[in-house]
């Protein structure tokens, strides 16, 4: 009785001891190599500099002279290689009056949004029962959008709105619903079948978003 217990105990001890590998302080992305599920391969340590751990690109407003009157400036691993392997990233969202970040999802990351100027109406739609959760946020308010859930943001004030957004992945991914439907070569007849929209509406949206077919 005693020996088997001792044996199990020592097996547990052995299997829970840490592996004999040197701790890696960081793995700054080598952006010239392809990325995979675990991120980018590491740059050689000799080539890592302080600039790999800092990013100045969020100071300036994005250009909102576009269809959606909004711009998202990413600080994801592709722009900020020091994020590789760290499990988070950021972005800046600028929404001119009337601006909208259309219905979209991030396949790889939860999102947290902090309003620093203006007002933003934001909503998310559950996948289980398509319930809508809507909030109008003012300066200082934060809101979360769980991974993979459809959501959107709209400028709800008369002045430019600014938000900083954090993600739970260095490469959160982005799929915009209308672009997936109307900005590619998916044939109009098929879109009409799978969305129940009429031909005129589909053709109009393809023209606006640059789709063909
Ligand atoms: C990045 O990877 C390429 C291809 O393996 C290699 O030639 C290059 O030296 C690497 N760069 C750094 C900074 O490690
Ligand atoms: C990496 O560092 C080595 C040695 O300091 C240098 O010769 C090489 O050009 C650097 N490579 C890159 C891609 O910066
Ligand atoms: C903003 O984008 C528009 C449309 O692409 C362009 O015409 C304009 O020059 C850009 N403005 C700045 C300041 O880059």
PDB file of C-alpha atoms and ligand atoms in Angstrom:
ATOM      1  CA  UNK A   1       0.000   0.000   0.000  1.00  0.00           C
ATOM      2  CA  UNK A   2       2.729   2.414   1.027  1.00  0.00           C
ATOM      3  CA  UNK A   3       5.042   1.737  -1.954  1.00  0.00           C
ATOM      4  CA  UNK A   4       2.484   2.434  -4.719  1.00  0.00           C
ATOM      5  CA  UNK A   5       1.555   5.733  -3.026  1.00  0.00           C
ATOM      6  CA  UNK A   6       5.237   6.709  -2.801  1.00  0.00           C
ATOM      7  CA  UNK A   7       5.635   5.768  -6.477  1.00  0.00           C
ATOM      8  CA  UNK A   8       2.649   7.911  -7.583  1.00  0.00           C
ATOM      9  CA  UNK A   9       3.902  10.796  -5.452  1.00  0.00           C
ATOM     10  CA  UNK A  10       7.365  10.725  -7.064  1.00  0.00           C
ATOM     11  CA  UNK A  11       5.896  10.496 -10.563  1.00  0.00           C
ATOM     12  CA  UNK A  12       3.816  13.614  -9.837  1.00  0.00           C
ATOM     13  CA  UNK A  13       6.919  15.403  -8.503  1.00  0.00           C
ATOM     14  CA  UNK A  14       9.020  14.494 -11.547  1.00  0.00           C
ATOM     15  CA  UNK A  15       6.351  15.400 -14.094  1.00  0.00           C
ATOM     16  CA  UNK A  16       5.639  18.784 -12.487  1.00  0.00           C
ATOM     17  CA  UNK A  17       9.255  19.970 -12.460  1.00  0.00           C
ATOM     18  CA  UNK A  18       9.902  22.670 -15.068  1.00  0.00           C
ATOM     19  CA  UNK A  19      11.490  21.704 -18.402  1.00  0.00           C
ATOM     20  CA  UNK A  20      15.218  22.349 -18.678  1.00  0.00           C
ATOM     21  CA  UNK A  21      15.081  25.202 -21.171  1.00  0.00           C
ATOM     22  CA  UNK A  22      16.470  28.674 -20.687  1.00  0.00           C
ATOM     23  CA  UNK A  23      13.766  31.290 -20.024  1.00  0.00           C
ATOM     24  CA  UNK A  24      13.121  33.496 -23.044  1.00  0.00           C
ATOM     25  CA  UNK A  25      12.765  37.167 -22.050  1.00  0.00           C
ATOM     26  CA  UNK A  26      11.018  38.052 -25.294  1.00  0.00           C
ATOM     27  CA  UNK A  27      10.549  36.978 -28.894  1.00  0.00           C
ATOM     28  CA  UNK A  28      10.572  40.116 -31.030  1.00  0.00           C
ATOM     29  CA  UNK A  29       9.012  39.264 -34.395  1.00  0.00           C
ATOM     30  CA  UNK A  30      11.187  38.688 -37.442  1.00  0.00           C
ATOM     31  CA  UNK A  31       8.613  40.154 -39.821  1.00  0.00           C
ATOM     32  CA  UNK A  32      10.448  38.891 -42.919  1.00  0.00           C
ATOM     33  CA  UNK A  33       9.429  35.317 -42.008  1.00  0.00           C
ATOM     34  CA  UNK A  34       5.849  34.034 -42.315  1.00  0.00           C
ATOM     35  CA  UNK A  35       3.607  34.108 -39.232  1.00  0.00           C
ATOM     36  CA  UNK A  36       1.872  31.000 -37.866  1.00  0.00           C
ATOM     37  CA  UNK A  37      -0.531  30.079 -35.072  1.00  0.00           C
ATOM     38  CA  UNK A  38       2.160  30.806 -32.463  1.00  0.00           C
ATOM     39  CA  UNK A  39       3.098  34.162 -34.036  1.00  0.00           C
ATOM     40  CA  UNK A  40       6.282  35.107 -35.868  1.00  0.00           C
ATOM     41  CA  UNK A  41       9.696  33.465 -35.357  1.00  0.00           C
ATOM     42  CA  UNK A  42      12.041  35.525 -33.132  1.00  0.00           C
ATOM     43  CA  UNK A  43      14.530  38.057 -34.409  1.00  0.00           C
ATOM     44  CA  UNK A  44      18.148  37.345 -33.511  1.00  0.00           C
ATOM     45  CA  UNK A  45      18.774  38.829 -30.040  1.00  0.00           C
ATOM     46  CA  UNK A  46      21.715  40.866 -31.417  1.00  0.00           C
ATOM     47  CA  UNK A  47      19.323  42.624 -33.796  1.00  0.00           C
ATOM     48  CA  UNK A  48      16.723  43.606 -31.160  1.00  0.00           C
ATOM     49  CA  UNK A  49      16.694  47.342 -30.321  1.00  0.00           C
ATOM     50  CA  UNK A  50      14.707  49.605 -27.956  1.00  0.00           C
ATOM     51  CA  UNK A  51      12.593  50.679 -30.949  1.00  0.00           C
ATOM     52  CA  UNK A  52      11.189  47.137 -31.141  1.00  0.00           C
ATOM     53  CA  UNK A  53       9.533  47.725 -27.734  1.00  0.00           C
ATOM     54  CA  UNK A  54       8.025  51.150 -28.493  1.00  0.00           C
ATOM     55  CA  UNK A  55       5.545  52.456 -31.075  1.00  0.00           C
ATOM     56  CA  UNK A  56       4.657  56.083 -31.802  1.00  0.00           C
ATOM     57  CA  UNK A  57       1.997  55.510 -34.459  1.00  0.00           C
ATOM     58  CA  UNK A  58      -1.042  56.105 -32.222  1.00  0.00           C
ATOM     59  CA  UNK A  59      -0.333  59.793 -31.549  1.00  0.00           C
ATOM     60  CA  UNK A  60      -1.807  61.035 -34.828  1.00  0.00           C
ATOM     61  CA  UNK A  61      -5.430  60.913 -35.961  1.00  0.00           C
ATOM     62  CA  UNK A  62      -6.141  58.474 -38.788  1.00  0.00           C
ATOM     63  CA  UNK A  63      -7.475  59.782 -42.106  1.00  0.00           C
ATOM     64  CA  UNK A  64     -11.280  59.712 -41.919  1.00  0.00           C
ATOM     65  CA  UNK A  65     -11.867  61.029 -45.498  1.00  0.00           C
ATOM     66  CA  UNK A  66     -13.412  57.766 -46.644  1.00  0.00           C
ATOM     67  CA  UNK A  67     -16.732  55.965 -47.061  1.00  0.00           C
ATOM     68  CA  UNK A  68     -17.097  55.094 -43.367  1.00  0.00           C
ATOM     69  CA  UNK A  69     -15.765  58.471 -42.134  1.00  0.00           C
ATOM     70  CA  UNK A  70     -13.595  56.525 -39.712  1.00  0.00           C
ATOM     71  CA  UNK A  71     -10.065  55.175 -39.433  1.00  0.00           C
ATOM     72  CA  UNK A  72      -8.466  52.486 -37.321  1.00  0.00           C
ATOM     73  CA  UNK A  73      -4.731  52.796 -36.753  1.00  0.00           C
ATOM     74  CA  UNK A  74      -3.335  49.436 -35.619  1.00  0.00           C
ATOM     75  CA  UNK A  75      -0.479  48.757 -33.230  1.00  0.00           C
ATOM     76  CA  UNK A  76      -0.533  45.038 -33.944  1.00  0.00           C
ATOM     77  CA  UNK A  77       2.525  42.775 -34.225  1.00  0.00           C
ATOM     78  CA  UNK A  78       2.976  43.653 -37.916  1.00  0.00           C
ATOM     79  CA  UNK A  79       3.498  47.326 -36.958  1.00  0.00           C
ATOM     80  CA  UNK A  80       5.005  46.729 -33.497  1.00  0.00           C
ATOM     81  CA  UNK A  81       7.255  43.621 -33.507  1.00  0.00           C
ATOM     82  CA  UNK A  82       7.917  43.702 -29.734  1.00  0.00           C
ATOM     83  CA  UNK A  83       4.309  42.506 -29.191  1.00  0.00           C
ATOM     84  CA  UNK A  84       5.091  39.086 -30.662  1.00  0.00           C
ATOM     85  CA  UNK A  85       4.070  36.348 -28.228  1.00  0.00           C
ATOM     86  CA  UNK A  86       2.844  38.779 -25.553  1.00  0.00           C
ATOM     87  CA  UNK A  87      -0.901  38.174 -25.865  1.00  0.00           C
ATOM     88  CA  UNK A  88      -2.135  41.728 -26.423  1.00  0.00           C
ATOM     89  CA  UNK A  89      -2.121  44.717 -28.782  1.00  0.00           C
ATOM     90  CA  UNK A  90      -3.723  48.136 -29.268  1.00  0.00           C
ATOM     91  CA  UNK A  91      -5.257  50.391 -31.881  1.00  0.00           C
ATOM     92  CA  UNK A  92      -6.613  53.900 -32.188  1.00  0.00           C
ATOM     93  CA  UNK A  93     -10.040  54.583 -33.665  1.00  0.00           C
ATOM     94  CA  UNK A  94     -10.964  57.993 -35.104  1.00  0.00           C
ATOM     95  CA  UNK A  95     -14.594  58.583 -36.029  1.00  0.00           C
ATOM     96  CA  UNK A  96     -15.498  61.864 -37.727  1.00  0.00           C
ATOM     97  CA  UNK A  97     -19.054  63.149 -37.151  1.00  0.00           C
ATOM     98  CA  UNK A  98     -21.277  60.596 -38.902  1.00  0.00           C
ATOM     99  CA  UNK A  99     -18.444  58.063 -38.837  1.00  0.00           C
ATOM    100  CA  UNK A 100     -19.050  54.351 -38.364  1.00  0.00           C
ATOM    101  CA  UNK A 101     -16.922  51.254 -37.872  1.00  0.00           C
ATOM    102  CA  UNK A 102     -19.219  48.783 -39.643  1.00  0.00           C
ATOM    103  CA  UNK A 103     -20.405  45.453 -38.217  1.00  0.00           C
ATOM    104  CA  UNK A 104     -17.310  43.251 -37.782  1.00  0.00           C
ATOM    105  CA  UNK A 105     -15.622  40.582 -35.674  1.00  0.00           C
ATOM    106  CA  UNK A 106     -12.111  39.847 -34.457  1.00  0.00           C
ATOM    107  CA  UNK A 107     -11.615  36.079 -34.837  1.00  0.00           C
ATOM    108  CA  UNK A 108      -8.624  35.907 -32.452  1.00  0.00           C
ATOM    109  CA  UNK A 109      -9.180  38.482 -29.721  1.00  0.00           C
ATOM    110  CA  UNK A 110     -11.418  40.021 -27.103  1.00  0.00           C
ATOM    111  CA  UNK A 111     -11.542  43.817 -27.409  1.00  0.00           C
ATOM    112  CA  UNK A 112     -11.734  46.603 -24.817  1.00  0.00           C
ATOM    113  CA  UNK A 113     -12.500  50.148 -25.989  1.00  0.00           C
ATOM    114  CA  UNK A 114     -11.786  53.363 -24.038  1.00  0.00           C
ATOM    115  CA  UNK A 115     -13.369  56.610 -25.274  1.00  0.00           C
ATOM    116  CA  UNK A 116     -11.017  59.595 -24.857  1.00  0.00           C
ATOM    117  CA  UNK A 117     -12.954  62.211 -26.874  1.00  0.00           C
ATOM    118  CA  UNK A 118     -16.558  62.620 -28.011  1.00  0.00           C
ATOM    119  CA  UNK A 119     -19.323  60.036 -27.751  1.00  0.00           C
ATOM    120  CA  UNK A 120     -19.527  56.595 -29.314  1.00  0.00           C
ATOM    121  CA  UNK A 121     -22.558  54.315 -29.598  1.00  0.00           C
ATOM    122  CA  UNK A 122     -21.406  50.721 -29.652  1.00  0.00           C
ATOM    123  CA  UNK A 123     -23.223  47.442 -29.862  1.00  0.00           C
ATOM    124  CA  UNK A 124     -22.591  43.729 -29.864  1.00  0.00           C
ATOM    125  CA  UNK A 125     -24.815  40.837 -30.876  1.00  0.00           C
ATOM    126  CA  UNK A 126     -24.657  37.506 -29.086  1.00  0.00           C
ATOM    127  CA  UNK A 127     -24.165  34.405 -31.207  1.00  0.00           C
ATOM    128  CA  UNK A 128     -26.386  32.214 -29.008  1.00  0.00           C
ATOM    129  CA  UNK A 129     -29.650  34.169 -29.372  1.00  0.00           C
ATOM    130  CA  UNK A 130     -28.799  37.243 -31.479  1.00  0.00           C
ATOM    131  CA  UNK A 131     -29.552  39.506 -28.538  1.00  0.00           C
ATOM    132  CA  UNK A 132     -28.413  43.116 -29.044  1.00  0.00           C
ATOM    133  CA  UNK A 133     -26.383  44.902 -26.349  1.00  0.00           C
ATOM    134  CA  UNK A 134     -26.149  48.672 -27.024  1.00  0.00           C
ATOM    135  CA  UNK A 135     -24.426  51.437 -25.077  1.00  0.00           C
ATOM    136  CA  UNK A 136     -23.646  55.078 -25.717  1.00  0.00           C
ATOM    137  CA  UNK A 137     -20.212  55.786 -24.265  1.00  0.00           C
ATOM    138  CA  UNK A 138     -18.741  59.118 -23.226  1.00  0.00           C
ATOM    139  CA  UNK A 139     -15.183  60.179 -22.483  1.00  0.00           C
ATOM    140  CA  UNK A 140     -13.629  57.818 -19.937  1.00  0.00           C
ATOM    141  CA  UNK A 141     -16.113  54.989 -20.507  1.00  0.00           C
ATOM    142  CA  UNK A 142     -14.904  51.530 -21.502  1.00  0.00           C
ATOM    143  CA  UNK A 143     -16.721  48.625 -23.145  1.00  0.00           C
ATOM    144  CA  UNK A 144     -15.718  45.052 -23.987  1.00  0.00           C
ATOM    145  CA  UNK A 145     -16.471  43.013 -27.098  1.00  0.00           C
ATOM    146  CA  UNK A 146     -15.829  39.271 -26.684  1.00  0.00           C
ATOM    147  CA  UNK A 147     -13.774  37.358 -29.271  1.00  0.00           C
ATOM    148  CA  UNK A 148     -15.601  36.402 -32.460  1.00  0.00           C
ATOM    149  CA  UNK A 149     -18.792  38.355 -31.608  1.00  0.00           C
ATOM    150  CA  UNK A 150     -20.265  40.756 -34.192  1.00  0.00           C
ATOM    151  CA  UNK A 151     -20.033  44.385 -33.063  1.00  0.00           C
ATOM    152  CA  UNK A 152     -19.890  47.985 -34.340  1.00  0.00           C
ATOM    153  CA  UNK A 153     -19.133  51.541 -33.241  1.00  0.00           C
ATOM    154  CA  UNK A 154     -20.798  54.795 -34.388  1.00  0.00           C
ATOM    155  CA  UNK A 155     -19.942  58.416 -33.633  1.00  0.00           C
ATOM    156  CA  UNK A 156     -22.829  59.590 -31.458  1.00  0.00           C
ATOM    157  CA  UNK A 157     -21.746  63.224 -31.017  1.00  0.00           C
ATOM    158  CA  UNK A 158     -21.247  66.255 -33.240  1.00  0.00           C
ATOM    159  CA  UNK A 159     -17.454  66.286 -32.827  1.00  0.00           C
ATOM    160  CA  UNK A 160     -14.715  63.841 -33.859  1.00  0.00           C
ATOM    161  CA  UNK A 161     -14.613  60.872 -31.499  1.00  0.00           C
ATOM    162  CA  UNK A 162     -11.381  59.165 -30.462  1.00  0.00           C
ATOM    163  CA  UNK A 163     -11.031  55.802 -28.768  1.00  0.00           C
ATOM    164  CA  UNK A 164      -8.111  53.592 -27.835  1.00  0.00           C
ATOM    165  CA  UNK A 165      -8.753  49.903 -28.149  1.00  0.00           C
ATOM    166  CA  UNK A 166      -6.868  46.964 -26.671  1.00  0.00           C
ATOM    167  CA  UNK A 167      -7.010  43.380 -27.909  1.00  0.00           C
ATOM    168  CA  UNK A 168      -6.171  40.083 -26.227  1.00  0.00           C
ATOM    169  CA  UNK A 169      -3.877  39.030 -29.088  1.00  0.00           C
ATOM    170  CA  UNK A 170      -0.935  40.629 -30.939  1.00  0.00           C
ATOM    171  CA  UNK A 171      -2.782  39.860 -34.189  1.00  0.00           C
ATOM    172  CA  UNK A 172      -6.554  40.127 -33.463  1.00  0.00           C
ATOM    173  CA  UNK A 173      -7.744  39.641 -37.036  1.00  0.00           C
ATOM    174  CA  UNK A 174     -10.674  41.538 -38.556  1.00  0.00           C
ATOM    175  CA  UNK A 175     -13.628  40.533 -40.694  1.00  0.00           C
ATOM    176  CA  UNK A 176     -16.087  43.230 -41.770  1.00  0.00           C
ATOM    177  CA  UNK A 177     -19.498  41.742 -42.566  1.00  0.00           C
ATOM    178  CA  UNK A 178     -20.377  44.043 -45.500  1.00  0.00           C
ATOM    179  CA  UNK A 179     -16.925  43.639 -47.054  1.00  0.00           C
ATOM    180  CA  UNK A 180     -17.225  39.844 -46.821  1.00  0.00           C
ATOM    181  CA  UNK A 181     -20.544  40.057 -48.685  1.00  0.00           C
ATOM    182  CA  UNK A 182     -20.118  42.958 -51.108  1.00  0.00           C
ATOM    183  CA  UNK A 183     -16.417  43.823 -51.593  1.00  0.00           C
ATOM    184  CA  UNK A 184     -15.327  40.659 -53.428  1.00  0.00           C
ATOM    185  CA  UNK A 185     -16.376  38.572 -56.444  1.00  0.00           C
ATOM    186  CA  UNK A 186     -19.065  36.475 -54.739  1.00  0.00           C
ATOM    187  CA  UNK A 187     -21.732  36.373 -57.508  1.00  0.00           C
ATOM    188  CA  UNK A 188     -24.739  38.667 -56.905  1.00  0.00           C
ATOM    189  CA  UNK A 189     -27.180  35.792 -57.548  1.00  0.00           C
ATOM    190  CA  UNK A 190     -25.559  33.791 -54.727  1.00  0.00           C
ATOM    191  CA  UNK A 191     -25.546  36.763 -52.359  1.00  0.00           C
ATOM    192  CA  UNK A 192     -29.259  37.280 -53.034  1.00  0.00           C
ATOM    193  CA  UNK A 193     -29.905  33.597 -52.227  1.00  0.00           C
ATOM    194  CA  UNK A 194     -27.894  33.508 -49.004  1.00  0.00           C
ATOM    195  CA  UNK A 195     -29.000  36.910 -47.658  1.00  0.00           C
ATOM    196  CA  UNK A 196     -32.592  37.231 -49.029  1.00  0.00           C
ATOM    197  CA  UNK A 197     -31.670  40.741 -50.266  1.00  0.00           C
ATOM    198  CA  UNK A 198     -32.998  41.924 -53.627  1.00  0.00           C
ATOM    199  CA  UNK A 199     -30.856  42.352 -56.740  1.00  0.00           C
ATOM    200  CA  UNK A 200     -30.925  46.175 -56.707  1.00  0.00           C
ATOM    201  CA  UNK A 201     -29.681  46.338 -53.103  1.00  0.00           C
ATOM    202  CA  UNK A 202     -26.888  43.834 -53.758  1.00  0.00           C
ATOM    203  CA  UNK A 203     -25.744  45.657 -56.938  1.00  0.00           C
ATOM    204  CA  UNK A 204     -25.820  48.994 -55.107  1.00  0.00           C
ATOM    205  CA  UNK A 205     -23.666  47.720 -52.227  1.00  0.00           C
ATOM    206  CA  UNK A 206     -21.209  46.003 -54.606  1.00  0.00           C
ATOM    207  CA  UNK A 207     -20.820  49.312 -56.460  1.00  0.00           C
ATOM    208  CA  UNK A 208     -20.233  51.246 -53.212  1.00  0.00           C
ATOM    209  CA  UNK A 209     -17.789  48.709 -51.716  1.00  0.00           C
ATOM    210  CA  UNK A 210     -15.944  47.766 -54.920  1.00  0.00           C
ATOM    211  CA  UNK A 211     -17.267  44.243 -55.399  1.00  0.00           C
ATOM    212  CA  UNK A 212     -17.650  42.539 -58.786  1.00  0.00           C
ATOM    213  CA  UNK A 213     -19.881  39.772 -60.148  1.00  0.00           C
TER     214      UNK A 213
HETATM  215  C1  LIG B   1      14.983  37.099 -40.180  1.00  0.00           C
HETATM  216  O1  LIG B   1      14.900  35.878 -40.857  1.00  0.00           O
HETATM  217  C2  LIG B   1      15.691  35.831 -42.032  1.00  0.00           C
HETATM  218  C3  LIG B   1      15.385  34.521 -42.747  1.00  0.00           C
HETATM  219  O2  LIG B   1      15.664  33.424 -41.894  1.00  0.00           O
HETATM  220  C4  LIG B   1      17.150  35.942 -41.646  1.00  0.00           C
HETATM  221  O3  LIG B   1      17.945  35.913 -42.803  1.00  0.00           O
HETATM  222  C5  LIG B   1      17.347  37.277 -40.918  1.00  0.00           C
HETATM  223  O4  LIG B   1      18.672  37.369 -40.462  1.00  0.00           O
HETATM  224  C6  LIG B   1      16.409  37.356 -39.737  1.00  0.00           C
HETATM  225  N1  LIG B   1      16.519  38.702 -39.178  1.00  0.00           N
HETATM  226  C7  LIG B   1      16.809  38.898 -37.905  1.00  0.00           C
HETATM  227  C8  LIG B   1      16.959  40.341 -37.535  1.00  0.00           C
HETATM  228  O5  LIG B   1      16.926  38.027 -37.067  1.00  0.00           O
HETATM  229  C1  LIG B   2      21.891  41.880 -37.261  1.00  0.00           C
HETATM  230  O1  LIG B   2      23.064  42.162 -36.517  1.00  0.00           O
HETATM  231  C2  LIG B   2      24.234  41.772 -37.168  1.00  0.00           C
HETATM  232  C3  LIG B   2      25.378  41.919 -36.180  1.00  0.00           C
HETATM  233  O2  LIG B   2      25.187  43.029 -35.346  1.00  0.00           O
HETATM  234  C4  LIG B   2      24.406  42.646 -38.417  1.00  0.00           C
HETATM  235  O3  LIG B   2      25.582  42.291 -39.097  1.00  0.00           O
HETATM  236  C5  LIG B   2      23.208  42.404 -39.321  1.00  0.00           C
HETATM  237  O4  LIG B   2      23.266  43.267 -40.437  1.00  0.00           O
HETATM  238  C6  LIG B   2      21.908  42.648 -38.580  1.00  0.00           C
HETATM  239  N1  LIG B   2      20.800  42.193 -39.409  1.00  0.00           N
HETATM  240  C7  LIG B   2      19.680  42.902 -39.526  1.00  0.00           C
HETATM  241  C8  LIG B   2      18.628  42.279 -40.411  1.00  0.00           C
HETATM  242  O5  LIG B   2      19.492  43.964 -38.984  1.00  0.00           O
HETATM  243  C1  LIG B   3      -6.959  61.397 -46.714  1.00  0.00           C
HETATM  244  O1  LIG B   3      -7.486  60.458 -47.643  1.00  0.00           O
HETATM  245  C2  LIG B   3      -8.018  61.086 -48.802  1.00  0.00           C
HETATM  246  C3  LIG B   3      -8.706  60.006 -49.615  1.00  0.00           C
HETATM  247  O2  LIG B   3      -7.845  58.921 -49.830  1.00  0.00           O
HETATM  248  C4  LIG B   3      -6.881  61.792 -49.544  1.00  0.00           C
HETATM  249  O3  LIG B   3      -7.401  62.407 -50.705  1.00  0.00           O
HETATM  250  C5  LIG B   3      -6.258  62.833 -48.643  1.00  0.00           C
HETATM  251  O4  LIG B   3      -5.135  63.399 -49.272  1.00  0.00           O
HETATM  252  C6  LIG B   3      -5.831  62.187 -47.331  1.00  0.00           C
HETATM  253  N1  LIG B   3      -5.409  63.245 -46.402  1.00  0.00           N
HETATM  254  C7  LIG B   3      -4.258  63.208 -45.772  1.00  0.00           C
HETATM  255  C8  LIG B   3      -3.997  64.339 -44.843  1.00  0.00           C
HETATM  256  O5  LIG B   3      -3.443  62.303 -45.937  1.00  0.00           O
END
